[in-house]
Amino acid sequence: MFIRLYEEDERDLYVQLTDEIIRLMAEGTLKDGDELPSIRSLASSLQVNVKTVQASYQKLADEGYIVQRKKARAVVDRSHFDQAAWEAKWRRLLRQFQHECRATGQSEHDTLQRLQRDVQKEENL
Amino acid sequence: MIDLLFFFTFIPIYIIQMAMPHIQRKTRVFGVSIPEPFIDDDQLRTFKWDYTKSVAVIQLIVILATFFILRPLSEMAQSIGVMIGLTVYLIVSLLLYIRFYVRTKQYKEAQRWTTQVEVVRVSAFETKFKERGAFPHFLFIPPLLITAVLIGWIISIYPQLPETIPTHWNIQGEPDAWSDKSIGSVFMLSFVLIGMQVMMYAIAYGIFNSAIQVKAQQSDMSLQRELEVRKLNASLLGFINIITVLFIGSLDVVSFWNILRQDETLGGASSTIVYMVAIFGSLAYYMRRMYTLNAQFKEEGTPFSEPDQDKYWKGGLFYFNKDDHNVFVEKNVGVGWTINFARPAAWFFILFILFTSLLPLFFL
């Protein structure tokens, strides 16, 4: 399993890293109880600063995907996943989506469906 | 004497130097990092062959000149002369390197490669690699036991040793230097053996466990290569460790055995030749494997490339990267490993090597 961070991507490196790790969980390659690489070795292999990986792991821990342990590798553990906070975040993003659709005169429902089809197609490639 | 010295010093260096740019990683050419979409560039291939031809001609002149100047001289003058010849050879190597480093760097800039690539950072997100297996401890523990037995035996014969012991022998096996009997003079080789083994173990372990950087193209093959290279290097060091302990240990045993029987000679010529052949044989095998592992990479046709490494390599030779916590990294020029000078541990390591190699001086 590889993670890939693109320099041309507009997201910050630590956000890309977080998203890549969540993707691994979505694909089932990372399961509850699996250990994550140590911060320093991941930083070395990605050739990024240690702070980038730290920020990413911290974000994952805050959102309830992993648990960081003292003097040990972080471990995947989604038992602390904060459903309410997650839903609040997506409600906010959906509202923004709604506003942007209306402001530009597009149908929210159709746009959403079209985007979903595109994503599905990308996955099947 | 001089024929033998030449055979075992200049010839292997000469061959390895000519082959160097073709054996090493395609993403590094004369210390310049080459973006992945351009590793099979024709001009780079021309540079590599130009280098091989320059080495073949210029260094052959250096070698032959040294050989014919030294041949009629005395043995003493020859051994000093070989050192001078070797120094000249290394200076010429450095000059050749600088010439090709500058040429490649200028070519890379003129081609504006870095603006044409899409930089991707890839990592194999794993904590354990099954393919790599476990660290080859079996190559490091037996020599340690042999050393322990050797030291035990020397302790047991220590009282019977004469007050003056030979410490150096000429090529015919006759002693030409003596020392007063002391813990330092009797156990000197034992200490060297222990120091060397600690060092070999530390290097092999550091290399084996160093964090893996994966290429942006052919990432799977790249990961397999990295794992294989780590295994190969740890095994090579383990093999050299074993044969060095056997070689030095056996010379130590034979010399003390002879001393106990009032015989101060030590015939080491044949075992030295066997040792050298084993060393160069294993190095040749290693180079061959590295060539196979490096040559398999081809341009994929995508614009993806690993991040440019030039800013971390001072002069293309010295690695300085604060973000890399590896102490040992693969060399930029040639095949093998070097240290990350941004890590304090690397400096301790240099001090340790200096200390161990100077250790004999403290006792003489």
Short mmCIF file of C-alpha atoms in Angstrom, two decimals:
data_model
loop_
_atom_site.label_atom_id
_atom_site.label_comp_id
_atom_site.label_asym_id
_atom_site.label_seq_id
_atom_site.Cartn_x
_atom_site.Cartn_y
_atom_site.Cartn_z
CA MET A 1 0.00 0.00 0.00
CA PHE A 2 1.40 3.31 -1.12
CA ILE A 3 0.48 6.84 -0.23
CA ARG A 4 1.22 9.58 -2.71
CA LEU A 5 1.44 13.32 -2.04
CA TYR A 6 1.42 15.61 -5.06
CA GLU A 7 3.33 18.88 -5.04
CA GLU A 8 0.82 20.40 -7.50
CA ASP A 9 -2.12 19.58 -5.27
CA GLU A 10 -3.56 22.74 -3.73
CA ARG A 11 -4.14 21.04 -0.36
CA ASP A 12 -1.45 21.34 2.30
CA LEU A 13 0.87 18.35 2.52
CA TYR A 14 -0.43 17.40 5.96
CA VAL A 15 -4.04 17.50 4.71
CA GLN A 16 -3.12 15.31 1.73
CA LEU A 17 -1.41 12.88 4.07
CA THR A 18 -4.46 12.75 6.35
CA ASP A 19 -6.73 12.12 3.38
CA GLU A 20 -4.46 9.39 2.04
CA ILE A 21 -4.50 7.58 5.40
CA ILE A 22 -8.29 7.82 5.53
CA ARG A 23 -8.37 6.40 2.00
CA LEU A 24 -6.34 3.39 3.18
CA MET A 25 -8.94 2.88 5.93
CA ALA A 26 -11.76 3.18 3.40
CA GLU A 27 -10.12 0.57 1.18
CA GLY A 28 -9.75 -1.75 4.14
CA THR A 29 -5.95 -1.97 3.98
CA LEU A 30 -5.75 -0.21 7.36
CA LYS A 31 -7.88 -1.86 10.02
CA ASP A 32 -8.53 -1.19 13.68
CA GLY A 33 -5.49 -2.25 15.67
CA ASP A 34 -3.00 -1.73 12.80
CA GLU A 35 0.07 0.29 13.69
CA LEU A 36 1.02 3.39 11.71
CA PRO A 37 4.68 4.01 10.78
CA SER A 38 6.57 6.11 13.30
CA ILE A 39 6.42 9.85 12.67
CA ARG A 40 10.12 10.16 11.99
CA SER A 41 10.39 7.24 9.60
CA LEU A 42 7.32 8.36 7.65
CA ALA A 43 8.73 11.89 7.44
CA SER A 44 12.05 10.51 6.18
CA SER A 45 10.48 8.31 3.55
CA LEU A 46 8.13 11.07 2.31
CA GLN A 47 10.95 13.60 2.50
CA VAL A 48 8.84 16.06 4.46
CA ASN A 49 9.40 17.78 7.78
CA VAL A 50 8.53 15.86 10.93
CA LYS A 51 6.02 18.60 11.79
CA THR A 52 3.98 17.77 8.67
CA VAL A 53 3.47 14.17 9.78
CA GLN A 54 2.86 15.27 13.37
CA ALA A 55 0.13 17.66 12.23
CA SER A 56 -1.45 14.95 10.13
CA TYR A 57 -1.44 12.35 12.91
CA GLN A 58 -2.79 14.97 15.32
CA LYS A 59 -5.64 15.74 12.93
CA LEU A 60 -6.45 12.03 12.59
CA ALA A 61 -6.37 11.64 16.38
CA ASP A 62 -8.59 14.70 16.89
CA GLU A 63 -11.14 13.34 14.43
CA GLY A 64 -11.12 9.94 16.12
CA TYR A 65 -9.43 7.73 13.51
CA ILE A 66 -6.27 6.86 15.40
CA VAL A 67 -4.91 6.84 18.93
CA GLN A 68 -1.43 8.22 19.59
CA ARG A 69 0.53 6.50 22.30
CA LYS A 70 3.54 7.63 24.30
CA LYS A 71 6.79 5.92 23.21
CA ALA A 72 4.94 3.67 20.78
CA ARG A 73 3.56 3.82 17.29
CA ALA A 74 0.12 5.34 16.75
CA VAL A 75 -2.58 2.77 16.15
CA VAL A 76 -5.79 2.76 14.11
CA ASP A 77 -8.73 2.89 16.51
CA ARG A 78 -12.06 4.30 15.44
CA SER A 79 -13.92 3.64 18.68
CA HIS A 80 -13.53 7.31 19.60
CA PHE A 81 -14.89 8.55 16.29
CA ASP A 82 -16.97 11.65 16.94
CA GLN A 83 -20.05 11.15 14.76
CA ALA A 84 -21.70 14.42 15.83
CA ALA A 85 -18.65 16.57 15.07
CA TRP A 86 -18.19 14.79 11.73
CA GLU A 87 -21.79 15.43 10.75
CA ALA A 88 -21.53 19.05 11.80
CA LYS A 89 -18.50 19.45 9.51
CA TRP A 90 -20.28 17.94 6.51
CA ARG A 91 -23.47 19.92 7.19
CA ARG A 92 -21.37 23.06 7.02
CA LEU A 93 -19.69 21.96 3.78
CA LEU A 94 -23.04 20.96 2.23
CA ARG A 95 -24.50 24.32 3.09
CA GLN A 96 -21.57 25.96 1.33
CA PHE A 97 -22.17 23.67 -1.66
CA GLN A 98 -25.84 24.64 -1.66
CA HIS A 99 -24.98 28.34 -1.60
CA GLU A 100 -22.48 28.00 -4.41
CA CYS A 101 -24.94 26.02 -6.54
CA ARG A 102 -27.71 28.56 -6.05
CA ALA A 103 -25.42 31.52 -6.59
CA THR A 104 -24.41 30.12 -9.98
CA GLY A 105 -27.85 28.86 -10.91
CA GLN A 106 -27.20 25.10 -10.84
CA SER A 107 -29.42 22.40 -9.49
CA GLU A 108 -27.96 20.97 -6.29
CA HIS A 109 -29.51 17.57 -6.80
CA ASP A 110 -28.38 17.08 -10.40
CA THR A 111 -24.88 18.40 -9.75
CA LEU A 112 -24.46 16.11 -6.77
CA GLN A 113 -25.61 13.09 -8.77
CA ARG A 114 -23.32 13.90 -11.67
CA LEU A 115 -20.34 14.33 -9.35
CA GLN A 116 -21.07 11.04 -7.64
CA ARG A 117 -21.17 9.25 -11.00
CA ASP A 118 -17.79 10.78 -11.92
CA VAL A 119 -16.20 9.65 -8.66
CA GLN A 120 -17.63 6.17 -9.18
CA LYS A 121 -16.13 6.06 -12.68
CA GLU A 122 -12.69 7.13 -11.37
CA GLU A 123 -12.80 4.37 -8.79
CA ASN A 124 -13.57 1.74 -11.42
CA LEU A 125 -10.63 2.75 -13.59
CA MET B 1 55.75 -7.83 -4.20
CA ILE B 2 54.90 -4.84 -6.33
CA ASP B 3 53.06 -7.01 -8.85
CA LEU B 4 50.88 -8.37 -6.06
CA LEU B 5 50.23 -4.92 -4.59
CA PHE B 6 49.24 -3.67 -8.00
CA PHE B 7 47.00 -6.59 -8.63
CA PHE B 8 45.09 -6.07 -5.39
CA THR B 9 44.92 -2.28 -5.20
CA PHE B 10 44.89 -0.54 -8.56
CA ILE B 11 43.23 -3.12 -10.78
CA PRO B 12 39.99 -3.53 -8.75
CA ILE B 13 39.71 0.23 -8.23
CA TYR B 14 40.32 0.81 -11.95
CA ILE B 15 37.63 -1.65 -13.02
CA ILE B 16 35.07 -0.44 -10.48
CA GLN B 17 35.68 3.19 -11.41
CA MET B 18 35.08 2.54 -15.10
CA ALA B 19 31.89 0.63 -14.38
CA MET B 20 30.61 3.01 -11.68
CA PRO B 21 28.22 5.28 -13.65
CA HIS B 22 26.64 2.26 -15.34
CA ILE B 23 26.13 0.27 -12.14
CA GLN B 24 24.62 2.97 -9.99
CA ARG B 25 21.02 4.19 -9.73
CA LYS B 26 19.72 5.77 -12.92
CA THR B 27 18.25 8.69 -10.97
CA ARG B 28 21.75 9.79 -9.97
CA VAL B 29 24.34 10.70 -12.57
CA PHE B 30 27.70 12.04 -11.34
CA GLY B 31 26.11 13.30 -8.14
CA VAL B 32 23.29 15.10 -9.94
CA SER B 33 19.74 13.99 -9.26
CA ILE B 34 17.94 13.16 -12.50
CA PRO B 35 14.13 13.56 -12.57
CA GLU B 36 12.51 10.18 -13.23
CA PRO B 37 11.00 10.95 -16.67
CA PHE B 38 14.51 11.57 -18.04
CA ILE B 39 16.57 8.69 -16.66
CA ASP B 40 17.05 7.14 -20.11
CA ASP B 41 18.14 10.41 -21.72
CA ASP B 42 20.63 9.83 -24.57
CA GLN B 43 22.97 12.66 -23.61
CA LEU B 44 23.31 11.22 -20.09
CA ARG B 45 24.28 7.88 -21.61
CA THR B 46 26.92 9.70 -23.68
CA PHE B 47 28.27 11.40 -20.53
CA LYS B 48 28.54 8.03 -18.79
CA TRP B 49 30.49 6.46 -21.64
CA ASP B 50 32.69 9.56 -21.97
CA TYR B 51 33.54 9.15 -18.31
CA THR B 52 34.33 5.46 -18.73
CA LYS B 53 36.62 6.22 -21.67
CA SER B 54 38.37 9.08 -19.84
CA VAL B 55 39.00 6.84 -16.83
CA ALA B 56 40.21 4.01 -19.06
CA VAL B 57 42.82 6.20 -20.73
CA ILE B 58 43.92 8.70 -18.06
CA GLN B 59 44.00 6.35 -15.11
CA LEU B 60 45.77 3.66 -17.10
CA ILE B 61 48.54 6.21 -17.68
CA VAL B 62 48.68 6.92 -13.92
CA ILE B 63 48.83 3.20 -13.12
CA LEU B 64 51.46 2.33 -15.71
CA ALA B 65 53.59 5.36 -14.78
CA THR B 66 53.50 4.35 -11.11
CA PHE B 67 54.30 0.76 -12.01
CA PHE B 68 57.32 1.47 -14.19
CA ILE B 69 58.72 4.19 -11.91
CA LEU B 70 58.48 1.92 -8.87
CA ARG B 71 59.51 -1.41 -10.36
CA PRO B 72 63.32 -0.93 -10.13
CA LEU B 73 63.18 0.61 -6.63
CA SER B 74 63.78 -1.07 -3.27
CA GLU B 75 60.91 -2.73 -1.42
CA MET B 76 60.74 0.08 1.14
CA ALA B 77 60.59 2.76 -1.57
CA GLN B 78 57.99 0.73 -3.44
CA SER B 79 55.54 0.57 -0.55
CA ILE B 80 55.78 4.34 -0.06
CA GLY B 81 55.59 4.84 -3.82
CA VAL B 82 52.38 2.82 -4.05
CA MET B 83 50.78 5.13 -1.47
CA ILE B 84 51.86 8.18 -3.48
CA GLY B 85 50.59 6.56 -6.68
CA LEU B 86 47.28 5.83 -5.01
CA THR B 87 46.99 9.45 -3.85
CA VAL B 88 47.66 10.71 -7.37
CA TYR B 89 45.08 8.24 -8.66
CA LEU B 90 42.46 9.51 -6.18
CA ILE B 91 43.16 13.16 -7.01
CA VAL B 92 42.76 12.41 -10.73
CA SER B 93 39.49 10.59 -9.89
CA LEU B 94 38.23 13.63 -8.02
CA LEU B 95 39.11 15.94 -10.91
CA LEU B 96 37.35 13.65 -13.40
CA TYR B 97 34.33 13.51 -11.12
CA ILE B 98 34.19 17.31 -10.80
CA ARG B 99 34.40 17.71 -14.57
CA PHE B 100 31.47 15.36 -15.18
CA TYR B 101 29.50 16.68 -12.21
CA VAL B 102 29.68 20.21 -13.64
CA ARG B 103 28.83 19.03 -17.16
CA THR B 104 25.80 17.05 -15.99
CA LYS B 105 24.59 19.86 -13.76
CA GLN B 106 24.82 22.39 -16.59
CA TYR B 107 23.04 20.02 -18.97
CA LYS B 108 20.26 19.43 -16.44
CA GLU B 109 19.75 23.16 -15.99
CA ALA B 110 19.80 23.82 -19.75
CA GLN B 111 17.15 21.15 -20.30
CA ARG B 112 14.88 22.78 -17.65
CA TRP B 113 13.87 19.32 -16.46
CA THR B 114 12.71 20.40 -13.03
CA THR B 115 10.01 22.60 -14.54
CA GLN B 116 8.63 19.74 -16.64
CA VAL B 117 8.00 17.22 -13.91
CA GLU B 118 5.21 16.69 -11.43
CA VAL B 119 6.75 15.99 -8.05
CA VAL B 120 5.17 13.14 -6.10
CA ARG B 121 6.20 11.97 -2.67
CA VAL B 122 5.56 8.27 -2.31
CA SER B 123 5.79 6.15 0.79
CA ALA B 124 5.11 2.49 1.39
CA PHE B 125 2.81 2.94 4.35
CA GLU B 126 3.91 -0.13 6.26
CA THR B 127 5.62 -0.85 9.53
CA LYS B 128 6.78 -4.35 8.71
CA PHE B 129 8.02 -5.67 5.42
CA LYS B 130 7.60 -9.41 5.11
CA GLU B 131 9.77 -9.58 1.98
CA ARG B 132 12.73 -8.16 3.86
CA GLY B 133 12.73 -10.84 6.53
CA ALA B 134 14.69 -10.52 9.75
CA PHE B 135 18.10 -8.92 10.21
CA PRO B 136 20.83 -11.52 9.46
CA HIS B 137 22.07 -11.92 13.03
CA PHE B 138 23.54 -15.30 12.14
CA LEU B 139 26.29 -13.49 10.25
CA PHE B 140 27.31 -11.42 13.27
CA ILE B 141 26.96 -13.66 16.34
CA PRO B 142 29.36 -16.54 15.42
CA PRO B 143 32.32 -14.17 14.80
CA LEU B 144 31.66 -12.60 18.19
CA LEU B 145 31.81 -16.05 19.82
CA ILE B 146 35.02 -16.82 17.93
CA THR B 147 36.51 -13.56 19.24
CA ALA B 148 35.46 -14.47 22.79
CA VAL B 149 37.15 -17.89 22.51
CA LEU B 150 40.26 -16.24 21.05
CA ILE B 151 40.48 -13.75 23.92
CA GLY B 152 39.93 -16.54 26.44
CA TRP B 153 42.77 -18.54 24.92
CA ILE B 154 45.14 -15.54 24.89
CA ILE B 155 44.32 -14.85 28.56
CA SER B 156 45.16 -18.47 29.38
CA ILE B 157 48.56 -18.33 27.65
CA TYR B 158 49.39 -14.78 28.76
CA PRO B 159 51.70 -15.84 31.66
CA GLN B 160 53.72 -18.11 29.36
CA LEU B 161 54.42 -15.41 26.76
CA PRO B 162 57.98 -14.00 26.61
CA GLU B 163 58.72 -10.43 27.78
CA THR B 164 59.21 -9.21 24.20
CA ILE B 165 56.79 -10.17 21.44
CA PRO B 166 56.92 -9.55 17.69
CA THR B 167 54.18 -7.17 16.44
CA HIS B 168 54.92 -6.85 12.74
CA TRP B 169 56.18 -9.20 10.07
CA ASN B 170 57.57 -8.63 6.59
CA ILE B 171 56.27 -10.31 3.46
CA GLN B 172 58.55 -13.33 4.02
CA GLY B 173 56.99 -13.87 7.46
CA GLU B 174 60.03 -12.73 9.48
CA PRO B 175 59.38 -10.33 12.36
CA ASP B 176 60.61 -6.77 11.83
CA ALA B 177 59.09 -5.00 14.85
CA TRP B 178 58.80 -5.98 18.52
CA SER B 179 57.01 -4.68 21.59
CA ASP B 180 57.26 -5.19 25.33
CA LYS B 181 54.67 -7.61 26.58
CA SER B 182 51.66 -5.70 27.90
CA ILE B 183 47.86 -6.02 27.85
CA GLY B 184 47.89 -3.51 25.01
CA SER B 185 50.43 -5.26 22.81
CA VAL B 186 49.12 -8.78 23.41
CA PHE B 187 45.42 -7.98 23.02
CA MET B 188 45.75 -5.30 20.35
CA LEU B 189 44.29 -7.42 17.57
CA SER B 190 41.52 -8.63 19.88
CA PHE B 191 40.53 -5.04 20.60
CA VAL B 192 40.64 -4.21 16.88
CA LEU B 193 38.41 -7.22 16.19
CA ILE B 194 35.86 -6.16 18.80
CA GLY B 195 35.85 -2.55 17.59
CA MET B 196 35.46 -3.65 13.98
CA GLN B 197 32.56 -5.97 14.78
CA VAL B 198 30.70 -3.31 16.76
CA MET B 199 31.13 -0.97 13.83
CA MET B 200 30.08 -3.50 11.19
CA TYR B 201 27.03 -4.45 13.21
CA ALA B 202 26.03 -0.81 13.70
CA ILE B 203 26.39 -0.02 9.99
CA ALA B 204 24.58 -3.16 8.83
CA TYR B 205 21.77 -2.61 11.32
CA GLY B 206 21.44 1.06 10.40
CA ILE B 207 21.32 0.29 6.68
CA PHE B 208 18.90 -2.61 7.11
CA ASN B 209 16.42 -0.51 9.07
CA SER B 210 16.78 2.82 7.29
CA ALA B 211 13.50 4.41 6.17
CA ILE B 212 12.62 3.56 2.59
CA GLN B 213 12.15 6.23 -0.06
CA VAL B 214 10.11 5.00 -3.00
CA LYS B 215 10.31 6.34 -6.55
CA ALA B 216 7.28 8.04 -8.09
CA GLN B 217 7.39 5.80 -11.16
CA GLN B 218 7.33 2.01 -10.93
CA SER B 219 6.79 2.38 -7.19
CA ASP B 220 6.24 -1.33 -6.59
CA MET B 221 9.49 -2.31 -8.27
CA SER B 222 11.21 0.52 -6.44
CA LEU B 223 10.01 -0.75 -3.06
CA GLN B 224 11.19 -4.28 -3.85
CA ARG B 225 14.54 -2.88 -4.91
CA GLU B 226 14.94 -0.90 -1.69
CA LEU B 227 14.16 -3.97 0.44
CA GLU B 228 16.53 -6.13 -1.62
CA VAL B 229 19.31 -3.54 -1.42
CA ARG B 230 19.02 -3.39 2.37
CA LYS B 231 19.13 -7.15 2.67
CA LEU B 232 22.04 -7.38 0.24
CA ASN B 233 24.11 -4.71 2.01
CA ALA B 234 23.56 -6.16 5.47
CA SER B 235 24.57 -9.61 4.16
CA LEU B 236 27.65 -8.24 2.41
CA LEU B 237 28.80 -6.52 5.60
CA GLY B 238 28.05 -9.70 7.55
CA PHE B 239 30.13 -11.77 5.14
CA ILE B 240 33.06 -9.33 5.24
CA ASN B 241 32.73 -9.33 9.04
CA ILE B 242 33.01 -13.12 9.21
CA ILE B 243 35.95 -13.51 6.87
CA THR B 244 37.82 -10.60 8.47
CA VAL B 245 37.41 -12.12 11.94
CA LEU B 246 38.57 -15.50 10.61
CA PHE B 247 41.53 -13.91 8.81
CA ILE B 248 42.80 -11.66 11.62
CA GLY B 249 41.88 -14.24 14.28
CA SER B 250 43.79 -17.03 12.54
CA LEU B 251 46.89 -14.85 12.09
CA ASP B 252 46.69 -13.94 15.78
CA VAL B 253 46.41 -17.59 16.81
CA VAL B 254 49.27 -18.73 14.55
CA SER B 255 51.60 -15.96 15.73
CA PHE B 256 51.00 -16.73 19.43
CA TRP B 257 51.18 -20.47 18.79
CA ASN B 258 54.58 -19.99 17.14
CA ILE B 259 55.78 -17.67 19.90
CA LEU B 260 54.93 -20.30 22.51
CA ARG B 261 57.22 -22.70 20.62
CA GLN B 262 60.07 -20.14 20.46
CA ASP B 263 59.34 -19.43 16.80
CA GLU B 264 58.77 -15.80 15.88
CA THR B 265 57.83 -16.21 12.22
CA LEU B 266 54.36 -15.73 10.79
CA GLY B 267 53.58 -16.84 7.26
CA GLY B 268 50.57 -14.75 6.26
CA ALA B 269 51.02 -14.35 2.52
CA SER B 270 48.80 -17.20 1.36
CA SER B 271 45.97 -16.43 3.81
CA THR B 272 46.17 -12.75 2.79
CA ILE B 273 45.68 -13.74 -0.83
CA VAL B 274 42.73 -15.99 0.06
CA TYR B 275 41.25 -13.15 2.13
CA MET B 276 41.67 -10.59 -0.65
CA VAL B 277 40.15 -12.93 -3.22
CA ALA B 278 37.16 -13.52 -0.91
CA ILE B 279 36.71 -9.77 -0.37
CA PHE B 280 36.89 -8.88 -4.05
CA GLY B 281 34.77 -11.87 -4.99
CA SER B 282 31.99 -10.78 -2.66
CA LEU B 283 32.31 -7.17 -3.87
CA ALA B 284 32.07 -8.31 -7.50
CA TYR B 285 28.95 -10.31 -6.68
CA TYR B 286 27.50 -7.29 -4.86
CA MET B 287 28.19 -4.94 -7.79
CA ARG B 288 26.62 -7.40 -10.20
CA ARG B 289 23.46 -7.64 -8.06
CA MET B 290 23.29 -3.86 -7.69
CA TYR B 291 23.58 -3.46 -11.45
CA THR B 292 20.67 -5.87 -12.00
CA LEU B 293 18.57 -4.09 -9.40
CA ASN B 294 19.29 -0.62 -10.83
CA ALA B 295 19.12 -1.40 -14.54
CA GLN B 296 15.54 -2.67 -14.43
CA PHE B 297 14.08 0.85 -14.14
CA LYS B 298 12.78 2.43 -17.34
CA GLU B 299 10.97 5.66 -18.16
CA GLU B 300 7.28 5.08 -17.67
CA GLY B 301 6.11 7.92 -19.90
CA THR B 302 4.47 9.90 -17.09
CA PRO B 303 5.69 13.26 -15.77
CA PHE B 304 5.94 11.98 -12.19
CA SER B 305 9.18 12.21 -10.28
CA GLU B 306 10.47 11.96 -6.74
CA PRO B 307 11.53 15.30 -5.19
CA ASP B 308 14.81 16.70 -6.49
CA GLN B 309 17.69 15.72 -4.17
CA ASP B 310 20.37 18.17 -5.29
CA LYS B 311 19.92 20.60 -2.42
CA TYR B 312 20.74 17.87 0.10
CA TRP B 313 23.97 16.75 -1.59
CA LYS B 314 26.79 19.23 -1.09
CA GLY B 315 29.03 19.01 -4.14
CA GLY B 316 27.07 15.91 -5.07
CA LEU B 317 29.06 13.98 -2.47
CA PHE B 318 28.04 14.93 1.08
CA TYR B 319 24.51 14.40 2.32
CA PHE B 320 23.08 16.98 4.69
CA ASN B 321 19.33 16.72 5.32
CA LYS B 322 17.81 17.69 8.66
CA ASP B 323 14.43 16.23 7.72
CA ASP B 324 15.90 12.78 7.15
CA HIS B 325 16.38 10.90 10.40
CA ASN B 326 18.36 8.12 8.68
CA VAL B 327 22.00 8.07 9.67
CA PHE B 328 22.92 5.88 6.69
CA VAL B 329 21.74 6.70 3.17
CA GLU B 330 22.57 5.29 -0.22
CA LYS B 331 25.46 7.03 -1.91
CA ASN B 332 24.91 9.65 -4.57
CA VAL B 333 28.09 8.86 -6.47
CA GLY B 334 29.01 5.22 -6.89
CA VAL B 335 27.49 2.22 -5.17
CA GLY B 336 27.25 1.82 -1.43
CA TRP B 337 26.18 3.89 1.55
CA THR B 338 27.22 7.11 3.20
CA ILE B 339 26.15 9.10 6.24
CA ASN B 340 23.77 11.98 6.80
CA PHE B 341 25.95 14.78 8.16
CA ALA B 342 22.91 16.59 9.55
CA ARG B 343 22.56 13.87 12.17
CA PRO B 344 24.71 14.17 15.31
CA ALA B 345 24.87 10.35 15.42
CA ALA B 346 26.78 10.46 12.12
CA TRP B 347 29.51 12.59 13.71
CA PHE B 348 29.75 10.24 16.68
CA PHE B 349 30.11 7.47 14.16
CA ILE B 350 33.02 9.20 12.42
CA LEU B 351 34.69 9.80 15.78
CA PHE B 352 34.20 6.14 16.64
CA ILE B 353 35.82 5.00 13.39
CA LEU B 354 38.73 7.39 13.90
CA PHE B 355 39.10 6.16 17.47
CA THR B 356 39.08 2.47 16.52
CA SER B 357 41.51 2.93 13.68
CA LEU B 358 43.85 4.95 15.88
CA LEU B 359 43.43 2.54 18.80
CA PRO B 360 46.61 0.56 18.01
CA LEU B 361 48.63 3.79 18.31
CA PHE B 362 47.73 4.16 21.99
CA PHE B 363 49.38 0.84 22.80
CA LEU B 364 52.55 1.10 20.78
#
